[in-house]
Short mmCIF file of C-alpha atoms in Angstrom, two decimals:
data_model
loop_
_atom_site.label_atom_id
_atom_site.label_comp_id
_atom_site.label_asym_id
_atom_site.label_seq_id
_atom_site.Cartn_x
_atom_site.Cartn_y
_atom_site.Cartn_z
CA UNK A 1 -41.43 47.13 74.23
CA UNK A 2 -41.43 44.53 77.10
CA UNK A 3 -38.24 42.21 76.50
CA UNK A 4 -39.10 38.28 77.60
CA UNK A 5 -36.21 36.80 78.61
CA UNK A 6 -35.87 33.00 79.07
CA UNK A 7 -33.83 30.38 80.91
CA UNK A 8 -31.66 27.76 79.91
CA UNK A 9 -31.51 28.23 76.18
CA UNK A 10 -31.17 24.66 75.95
CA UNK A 11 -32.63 21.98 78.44
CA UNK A 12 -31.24 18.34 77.83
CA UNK A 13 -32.79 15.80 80.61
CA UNK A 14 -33.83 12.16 80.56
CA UNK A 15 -36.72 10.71 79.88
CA UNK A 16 -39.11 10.70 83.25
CA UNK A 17 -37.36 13.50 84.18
CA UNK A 18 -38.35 17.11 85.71
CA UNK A 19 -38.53 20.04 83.74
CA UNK A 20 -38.09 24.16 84.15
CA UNK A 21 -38.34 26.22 82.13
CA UNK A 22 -38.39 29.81 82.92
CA UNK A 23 -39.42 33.35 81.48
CA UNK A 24 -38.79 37.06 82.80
CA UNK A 25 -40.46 39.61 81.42
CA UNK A 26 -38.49 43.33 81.74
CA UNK A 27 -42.00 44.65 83.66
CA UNK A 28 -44.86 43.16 84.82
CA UNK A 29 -47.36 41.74 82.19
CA UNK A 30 -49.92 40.56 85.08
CA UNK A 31 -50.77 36.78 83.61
CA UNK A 32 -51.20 37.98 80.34
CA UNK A 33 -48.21 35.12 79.62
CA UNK A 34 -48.61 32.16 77.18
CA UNK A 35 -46.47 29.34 76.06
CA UNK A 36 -46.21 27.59 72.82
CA UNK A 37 -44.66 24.79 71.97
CA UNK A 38 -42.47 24.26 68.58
CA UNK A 39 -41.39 20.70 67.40
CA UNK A 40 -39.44 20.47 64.56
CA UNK A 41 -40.22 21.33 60.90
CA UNK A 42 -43.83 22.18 62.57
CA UNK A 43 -45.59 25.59 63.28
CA UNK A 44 -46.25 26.33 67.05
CA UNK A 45 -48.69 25.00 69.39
CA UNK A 46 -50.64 26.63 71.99
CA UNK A 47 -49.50 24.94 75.44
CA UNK A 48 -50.64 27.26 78.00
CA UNK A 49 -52.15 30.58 78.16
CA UNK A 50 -52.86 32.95 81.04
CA UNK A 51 -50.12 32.04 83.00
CA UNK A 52 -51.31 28.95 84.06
CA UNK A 53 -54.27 27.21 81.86
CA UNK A 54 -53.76 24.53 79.52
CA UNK A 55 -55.06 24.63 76.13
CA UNK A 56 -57.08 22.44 74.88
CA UNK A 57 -55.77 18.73 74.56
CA UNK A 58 -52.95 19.56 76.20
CA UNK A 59 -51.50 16.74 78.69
CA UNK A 60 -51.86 17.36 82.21
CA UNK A 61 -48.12 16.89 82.70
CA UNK A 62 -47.58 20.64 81.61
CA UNK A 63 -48.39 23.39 83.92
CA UNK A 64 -47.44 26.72 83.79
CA UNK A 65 -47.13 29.25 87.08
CA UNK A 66 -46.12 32.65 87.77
CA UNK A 67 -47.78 36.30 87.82
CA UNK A 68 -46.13 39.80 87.00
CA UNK A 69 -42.10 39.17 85.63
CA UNK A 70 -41.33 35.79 86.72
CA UNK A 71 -42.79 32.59 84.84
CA UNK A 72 -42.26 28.94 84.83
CA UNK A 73 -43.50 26.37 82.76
CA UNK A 74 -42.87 23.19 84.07
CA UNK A 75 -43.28 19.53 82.19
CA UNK A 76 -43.80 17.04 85.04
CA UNK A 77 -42.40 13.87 83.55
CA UNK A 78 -40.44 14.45 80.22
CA UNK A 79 -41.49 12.24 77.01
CA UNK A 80 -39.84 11.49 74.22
CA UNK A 81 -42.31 13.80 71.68
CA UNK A 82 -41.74 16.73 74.09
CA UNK A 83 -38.51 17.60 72.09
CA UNK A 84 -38.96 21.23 70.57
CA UNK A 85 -38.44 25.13 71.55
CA UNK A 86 -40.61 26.59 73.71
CA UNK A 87 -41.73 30.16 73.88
CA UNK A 88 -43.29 32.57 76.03
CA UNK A 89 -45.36 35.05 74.82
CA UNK A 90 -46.67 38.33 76.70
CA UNK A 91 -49.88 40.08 75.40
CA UNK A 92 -50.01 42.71 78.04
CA UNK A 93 -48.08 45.05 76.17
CA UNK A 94 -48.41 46.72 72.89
CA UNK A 95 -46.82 45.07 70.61
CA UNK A 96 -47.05 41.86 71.75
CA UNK A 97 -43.46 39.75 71.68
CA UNK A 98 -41.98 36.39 71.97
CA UNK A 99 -38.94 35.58 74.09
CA UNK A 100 -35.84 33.59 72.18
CA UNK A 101 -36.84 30.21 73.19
CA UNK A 102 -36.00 27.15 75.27
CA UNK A 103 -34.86 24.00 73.21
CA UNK A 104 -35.97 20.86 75.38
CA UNK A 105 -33.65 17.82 74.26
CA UNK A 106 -33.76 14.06 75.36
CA UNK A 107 -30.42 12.92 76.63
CA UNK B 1 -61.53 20.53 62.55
CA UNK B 2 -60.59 24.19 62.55
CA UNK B 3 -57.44 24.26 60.03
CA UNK B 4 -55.05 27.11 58.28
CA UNK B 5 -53.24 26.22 55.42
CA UNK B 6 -50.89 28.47 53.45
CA UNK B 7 -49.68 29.13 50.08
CA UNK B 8 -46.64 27.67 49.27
CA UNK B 9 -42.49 28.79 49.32
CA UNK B 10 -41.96 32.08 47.51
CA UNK B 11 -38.25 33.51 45.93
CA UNK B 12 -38.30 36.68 45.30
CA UNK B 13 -36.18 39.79 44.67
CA UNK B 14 -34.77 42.52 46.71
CA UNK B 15 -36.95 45.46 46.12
CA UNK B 16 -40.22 42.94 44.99
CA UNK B 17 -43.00 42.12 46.95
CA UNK B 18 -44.75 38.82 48.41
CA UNK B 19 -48.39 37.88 48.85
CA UNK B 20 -48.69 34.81 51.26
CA UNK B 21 -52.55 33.14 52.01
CA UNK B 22 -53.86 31.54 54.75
CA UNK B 23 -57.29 29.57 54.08
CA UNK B 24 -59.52 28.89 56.64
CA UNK B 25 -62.22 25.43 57.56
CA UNK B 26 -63.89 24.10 60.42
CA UNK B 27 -65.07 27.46 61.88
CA UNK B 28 -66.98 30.64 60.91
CA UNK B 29 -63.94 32.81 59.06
CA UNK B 30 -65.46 35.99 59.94
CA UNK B 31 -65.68 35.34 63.25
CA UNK B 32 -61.95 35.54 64.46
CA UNK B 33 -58.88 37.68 64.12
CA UNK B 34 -55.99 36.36 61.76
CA UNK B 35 -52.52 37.70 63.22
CA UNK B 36 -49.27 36.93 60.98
CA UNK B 37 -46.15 35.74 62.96
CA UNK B 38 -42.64 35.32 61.11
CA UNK B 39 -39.79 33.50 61.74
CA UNK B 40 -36.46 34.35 60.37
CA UNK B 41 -34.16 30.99 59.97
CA UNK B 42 -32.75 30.02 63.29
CA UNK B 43 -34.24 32.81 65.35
CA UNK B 44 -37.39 33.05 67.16
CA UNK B 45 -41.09 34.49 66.58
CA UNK B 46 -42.09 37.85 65.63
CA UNK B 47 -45.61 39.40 65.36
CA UNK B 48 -46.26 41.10 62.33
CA UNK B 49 -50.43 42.07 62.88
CA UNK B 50 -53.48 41.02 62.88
CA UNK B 51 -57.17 41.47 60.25
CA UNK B 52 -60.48 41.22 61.63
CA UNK B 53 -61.79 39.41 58.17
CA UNK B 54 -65.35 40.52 59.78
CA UNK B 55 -64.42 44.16 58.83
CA UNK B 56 -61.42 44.52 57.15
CA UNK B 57 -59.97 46.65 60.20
CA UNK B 58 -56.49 45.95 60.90
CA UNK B 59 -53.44 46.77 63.21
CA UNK B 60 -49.74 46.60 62.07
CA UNK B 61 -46.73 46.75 63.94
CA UNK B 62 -44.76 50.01 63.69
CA UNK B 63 -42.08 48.65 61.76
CA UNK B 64 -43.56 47.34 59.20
CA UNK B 65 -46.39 49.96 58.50
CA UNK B 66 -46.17 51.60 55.12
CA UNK B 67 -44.95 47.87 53.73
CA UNK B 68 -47.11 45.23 55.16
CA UNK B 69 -50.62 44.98 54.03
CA UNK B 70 -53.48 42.41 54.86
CA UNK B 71 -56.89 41.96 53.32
CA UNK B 72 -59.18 38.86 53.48
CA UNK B 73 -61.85 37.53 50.78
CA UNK B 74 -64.47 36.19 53.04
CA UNK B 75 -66.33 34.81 49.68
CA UNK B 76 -63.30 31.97 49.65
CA UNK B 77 -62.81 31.95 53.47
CA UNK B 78 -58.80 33.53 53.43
CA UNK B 79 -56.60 35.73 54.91
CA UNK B 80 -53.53 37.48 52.67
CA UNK B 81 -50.43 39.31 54.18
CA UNK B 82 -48.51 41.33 50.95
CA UNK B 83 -44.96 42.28 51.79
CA UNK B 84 -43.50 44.56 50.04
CA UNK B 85 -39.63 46.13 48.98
CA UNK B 86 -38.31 42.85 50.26
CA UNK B 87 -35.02 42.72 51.90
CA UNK B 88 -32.45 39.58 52.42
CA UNK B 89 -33.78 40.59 55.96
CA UNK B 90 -37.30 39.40 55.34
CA UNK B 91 -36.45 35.65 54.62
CA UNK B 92 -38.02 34.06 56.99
CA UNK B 93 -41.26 31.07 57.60
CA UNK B 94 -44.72 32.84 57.38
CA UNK B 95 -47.34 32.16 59.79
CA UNK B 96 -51.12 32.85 60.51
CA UNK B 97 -52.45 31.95 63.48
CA UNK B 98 -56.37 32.19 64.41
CA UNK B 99 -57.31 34.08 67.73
CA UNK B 100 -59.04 31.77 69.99
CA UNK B 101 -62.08 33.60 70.98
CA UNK B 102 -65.00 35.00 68.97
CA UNK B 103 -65.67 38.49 67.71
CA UNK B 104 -62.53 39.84 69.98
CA UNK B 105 -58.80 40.21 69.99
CA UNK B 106 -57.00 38.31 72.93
CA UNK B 107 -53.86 37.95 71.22
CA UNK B 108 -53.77 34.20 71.31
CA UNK B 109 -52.89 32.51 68.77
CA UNK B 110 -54.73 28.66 68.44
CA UNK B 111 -54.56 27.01 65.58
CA UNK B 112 -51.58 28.07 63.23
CA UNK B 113 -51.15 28.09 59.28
CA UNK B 114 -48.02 25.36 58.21
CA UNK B 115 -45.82 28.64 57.72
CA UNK B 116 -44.28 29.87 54.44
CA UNK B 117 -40.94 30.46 53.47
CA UNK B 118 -39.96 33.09 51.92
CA UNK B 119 -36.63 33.59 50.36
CA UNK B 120 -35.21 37.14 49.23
CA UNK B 121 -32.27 36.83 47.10
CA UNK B 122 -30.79 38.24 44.44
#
């Protein structure tokens, strides 16, 4: 089973701020990554999918990069309601998994 | 708008079994796969499966085969994921999640159900 492994487990920036978050996957999974977003007390969101394409009504200040191991998703200019866990997801590989998460936090 | 909602919380037993729906609007229910996703408390995401409520067909993960088992009622538009010989291991939130795209299985998972928690204690 392909093992997503993501980076920091906790993000805490300001608001208007830059952020990374990143995901390695233990072998390739092409673009066949995705990334959902999970705010508190809620279920998860689809943010991107394919690597790099937002889902629908998603701001533009997301965008997500990468091919093969190494993925970023990167949220331009933080807001306040972008506070949650993210996760990536890889659907290259049978059976699909989830890495642990990235918790985003205002400072 | 397309929406999942979910029975509610659940306690059971060790040894008992669970039965958790997932009720469909705002799209054609045959149309898409239904996957089931848990979430233990604190911990991260898990895929459990997926139903094709067209057919019936499904596809379980290895380790739960032999104690997970979903069916659909298209007459009432849900999805059902039974659980059974419950462990204090299976406590955890309950999710469906819709497939995107018509008639096909691309794994990604837009909307989601509220989740259901299930509790196994004795």
């Amino acid at each position: 089973e392909i093992v997503l492994t993501q980076s920091p487990a906790t993000l805490s920036l300001s608001p208007g701020e830059r952020a990374t978050l990143s995901c390695r996957a233990s072998q390739s999974v092409s673009t066949y990554l995705a990334w959902y977003q999970q705010k508190p007390g809620q279920a998860p969101r689809l943010l991107m999918y394919d690597a790099s394409n937002r889902a629908t009504g998603i701001p533009a200040r997301f965008s997500g990069s990468g091919s093969g191991t190494d993925f970023t998703l990167t949220i331009s200019s933080l807001e306040p309601e972008d506070v949650a866990v993210y996760y990536c997801h890889q659907r290259s590989s049978w059976p699909q998994t989830f890495g642990q998460g990235t918790k985003v936090e205002i400072k | 708008q397309v929406q999942l909602v979910q029975s509610g919380a659940e306690v059971k037993k060790p040894g008992a079994s669970v039965k958790v729906s997932c009720k469909a609007s705002g799209y054609t229910f045959t149309a898409h796969y239904v996957h089931w996703v848990r979430q233990a408390p604190g911990q991260g995401l898990e895929w459990m499966g997926w139903i094709y409520p067209n057919t019936g067909g499904t596809n379980y993960v290895q380790k739960f085969q032999g104690r997970v088992t979903m069916t659909r009622d298209t007459s009432i538009s849900t999805a059902y994921m039974e659980l059974s010989s419950l462990t204090s291991d299976d406590t955890a939130v309950y999710f469906c999640a819709r497939d995107s795209e018509r008639y096909q299985v691309l794994n990604r998972f837009d909307p989601w159900g509220q989740g259901t928690l299930v509790t196994v204690s004795s």
